[in-house]
């Protein structure tokens, strides 16, 4: 079974540009979450999508946005890049049969990440 | 609000010795607890989870963790460390009773196993 696939793995942008990152979840997984990982702030939750709808959002500015498609694939976009946006962006999928319930333990399966460098 | 504390930035242990990586949590209601491992330039790999039931849970690669409700802890353990266990370890919590689905991660603990 293929794991979570993130593209691109590495990218370099300059301040003010925008970037789009892509995530394909494990087949059958309908929930996709995004996390930002930096040495200073650690792992921070960005947002979660389920059935093409954003279900949860972390404490990030509006420059960070995302969406999910009908095949559960997800993209996140960062506009007007700042130096502080340099980070490893991790996508995770989970088997969310419903928003709540005993089968939804919240276990996440992560991709390899997209490492963004902003110059 | 839910939170996770990993009090040690780094843990050093000799190969063959037992290892413990500490984690304490704060959450409303019953917690779902997880351990993940991250190797350099890789994503996070799931090790084990506690949802309910037996306080001692066993996971991948010989790791286990003990849930202690009174001490709000979920320490990761392994009886005999391997050099290949050297990596960054994250503890995470989720509080399903609150309706908040996202995992909250600790700051991570770097495990260094010396040969």
Short mmCIF file of N, CA and C in Angstrom, two decimals, chain B residues 30-84:
data_model
loop_
_atom_site.label_atom_id
_atom_site.label_comp_id
_atom_site.label_asym_id
_atom_site.label_seq_id
_atom_site.Cartn_x
_atom_site.Cartn_y
_atom_site.Cartn_z
N UNK B 30 -10.32 12.12 28.65
CA UNK B 30 -9.42 10.98 28.41
C UNK B 30 -8.53 11.25 27.20
N UNK B 31 -7.23 11.03 27.35
CA UNK B 31 -6.32 11.33 26.24
C UNK B 31 -6.11 10.15 25.31
N UNK B 32 -5.88 10.48 24.06
CA UNK B 32 -5.29 9.53 23.13
C UNK B 32 -3.82 9.95 23.01
N UNK B 33 -2.90 9.02 23.22
CA UNK B 33 -1.47 9.36 23.26
C UNK B 33 -0.71 8.59 22.19
N UNK B 34 0.28 9.24 21.62
CA UNK B 34 1.02 8.67 20.49
C UNK B 34 2.52 8.96 20.66
N UNK B 35 3.31 8.06 20.09
CA UNK B 35 4.74 8.31 19.91
C UNK B 35 5.08 8.16 18.43
N UNK B 36 5.88 9.13 17.96
CA UNK B 36 6.37 9.11 16.59
C UNK B 36 7.88 9.25 16.62
N UNK B 37 8.54 8.74 15.57
CA UNK B 37 9.98 8.88 15.42
C UNK B 37 10.27 9.54 14.08
N UNK B 38 11.30 10.37 14.07
CA UNK B 38 11.69 11.06 12.84
C UNK B 38 13.18 10.88 12.61
N UNK B 39 13.52 10.33 11.46
CA UNK B 39 14.92 10.22 11.05
C UNK B 39 15.28 11.44 10.20
N UNK B 40 16.56 11.77 10.07
CA UNK B 40 16.97 12.98 9.35
C UNK B 40 16.34 13.09 7.97
N UNK B 41 15.81 14.27 7.69
CA UNK B 41 15.20 14.58 6.39
C UNK B 41 14.07 13.63 6.01
N UNK B 42 13.39 13.12 6.99
CA UNK B 42 12.26 12.23 6.73
C UNK B 42 11.03 12.75 7.47
N UNK B 43 9.88 12.17 7.12
CA UNK B 43 8.67 12.48 7.85
C UNK B 43 8.61 11.72 9.16
N UNK B 44 7.50 11.84 9.86
CA UNK B 44 7.33 11.15 11.13
C UNK B 44 6.76 9.75 10.89
N UNK B 45 7.31 8.80 11.63
CA UNK B 45 6.81 7.43 11.56
C UNK B 45 6.11 7.08 12.87
N UNK B 46 4.94 6.49 12.76
CA UNK B 46 4.16 6.09 13.93
C UNK B 46 4.84 4.92 14.64
N UNK B 47 4.96 5.02 15.98
CA UNK B 47 5.55 3.95 16.77
C UNK B 47 4.48 3.16 17.54
N UNK B 48 3.66 3.90 18.29
CA UNK B 48 2.65 3.24 19.10
C UNK B 48 1.63 4.25 19.59
N UNK B 49 0.53 3.73 20.14
CA UNK B 49 -0.52 4.60 20.66
C UNK B 49 -1.18 3.98 21.87
N UNK B 50 -1.71 4.85 22.72
CA UNK B 50 -2.58 4.43 23.82
C UNK B 50 -3.93 5.07 23.60
N UNK B 51 -4.96 4.22 23.56
CA UNK B 51 -6.32 4.73 23.42
C UNK B 51 -7.11 4.40 24.68
N UNK B 52 -7.11 3.14 25.05
CA UNK B 52 -7.78 2.69 26.25
C UNK B 52 -7.27 1.31 26.58
N UNK B 53 -7.58 0.81 27.79
CA UNK B 53 -7.21 -0.55 28.10
C UNK B 53 -5.91 -0.65 28.86
N UNK B 54 -5.13 -1.67 28.54
CA UNK B 54 -3.88 -1.96 29.22
C UNK B 54 -2.95 -0.75 29.20
N UNK B 55 -2.40 -0.41 30.35
CA UNK B 55 -1.55 0.76 30.45
C UNK B 55 -0.22 0.60 29.73
N UNK B 56 0.22 -0.62 29.51
CA UNK B 56 1.47 -0.86 28.81
C UNK B 56 1.14 -1.22 27.37
N UNK B 57 1.61 -0.40 26.46
CA UNK B 57 1.35 -0.65 25.05
C UNK B 57 2.66 -0.95 24.35
N UNK B 58 2.60 -1.88 23.43
CA UNK B 58 3.78 -2.28 22.67
C UNK B 58 3.64 -1.78 21.24
N UNK B 59 4.79 -1.38 20.68
CA UNK B 59 4.74 -0.82 19.35
C UNK B 59 5.81 -1.39 18.44
N UNK B 60 6.15 -0.61 17.44
CA UNK B 60 7.12 -1.05 16.43
C UNK B 60 8.54 -1.04 16.99
N UNK B 61 9.40 -1.85 16.38
CA UNK B 61 10.84 -1.88 16.63
C UNK B 61 11.19 -2.16 18.09
N UNK B 62 10.33 -2.86 18.81
CA UNK B 62 10.63 -3.23 20.19
C UNK B 62 10.34 -2.16 21.22
N UNK B 63 9.76 -1.05 20.79
CA UNK B 63 9.42 0.02 21.72
C UNK B 63 8.12 -0.27 22.45
N UNK B 64 8.01 0.26 23.65
CA UNK B 64 6.79 0.18 24.42
C UNK B 64 6.63 1.46 25.22
N UNK B 65 5.43 1.70 25.69
CA UNK B 65 5.19 2.91 26.48
C UNK B 65 4.19 2.59 27.56
N UNK B 66 4.34 3.28 28.68
CA UNK B 66 3.46 3.05 29.81
C UNK B 66 2.63 4.28 30.10
N UNK B 67 1.34 4.12 30.08
CA UNK B 67 0.42 5.20 30.40
C UNK B 67 0.20 5.23 31.91
N UNK B 68 0.42 6.40 32.50
CA UNK B 68 0.20 6.58 33.93
C UNK B 68 -0.74 7.77 34.12
N UNK B 69 -1.98 7.46 34.43
CA UNK B 69 -2.99 8.51 34.50
C UNK B 69 -2.75 9.46 35.67
N UNK B 70 -2.33 8.92 36.81
CA UNK B 70 -2.14 9.77 37.98
C UNK B 70 -0.98 10.74 37.80
N UNK B 71 0.03 10.32 37.07
CA UNK B 71 1.18 11.19 36.81
C UNK B 71 1.08 11.88 35.46
N UNK B 72 0.01 11.66 34.75
CA UNK B 72 -0.21 12.20 33.39
C UNK B 72 1.06 12.05 32.55
N UNK B 73 1.57 10.82 32.53
CA UNK B 73 2.79 10.56 31.78
C UNK B 73 2.58 9.43 30.79
N UNK B 74 3.45 9.41 29.81
CA UNK B 74 3.40 8.37 28.76
C UNK B 74 4.83 8.20 28.26
N UNK B 75 5.67 7.61 29.08
CA UNK B 75 7.09 7.48 28.77
C UNK B 75 7.33 6.34 27.78
N UNK B 76 8.23 6.59 26.86
CA UNK B 76 8.62 5.61 25.85
C UNK B 76 9.82 4.82 26.37
N UNK B 77 9.80 3.51 26.17
CA UNK B 77 10.87 2.67 26.71
C UNK B 77 11.26 1.60 25.70
N UNK B 78 12.51 1.14 25.87
CA UNK B 78 12.98 0.00 25.11
C UNK B 78 14.01 -0.72 25.97
N UNK B 79 13.91 -2.03 26.09
CA UNK B 79 14.80 -2.76 27.00
C UNK B 79 16.27 -2.72 26.59
N UNK B 80 16.54 -2.69 25.29
CA UNK B 80 17.92 -2.74 24.82
C UNK B 80 18.05 -1.85 23.59
N UNK B 81 18.78 -0.75 23.74
CA UNK B 81 18.88 0.25 22.67
C UNK B 81 19.82 -0.22 21.56
N UNK B 82 19.50 0.19 20.35
CA UNK B 82 20.33 -0.04 19.18
C UNK B 82 20.84 1.28 18.64
N UNK B 83 22.01 1.26 18.00
CA UNK B 83 22.53 2.48 17.38
C UNK B 83 21.53 3.04 16.38
N UNK B 84 20.84 2.15 15.70
CA UNK B 84 19.86 2.56 14.68
C UNK B 84 18.62 3.22 15.28
#
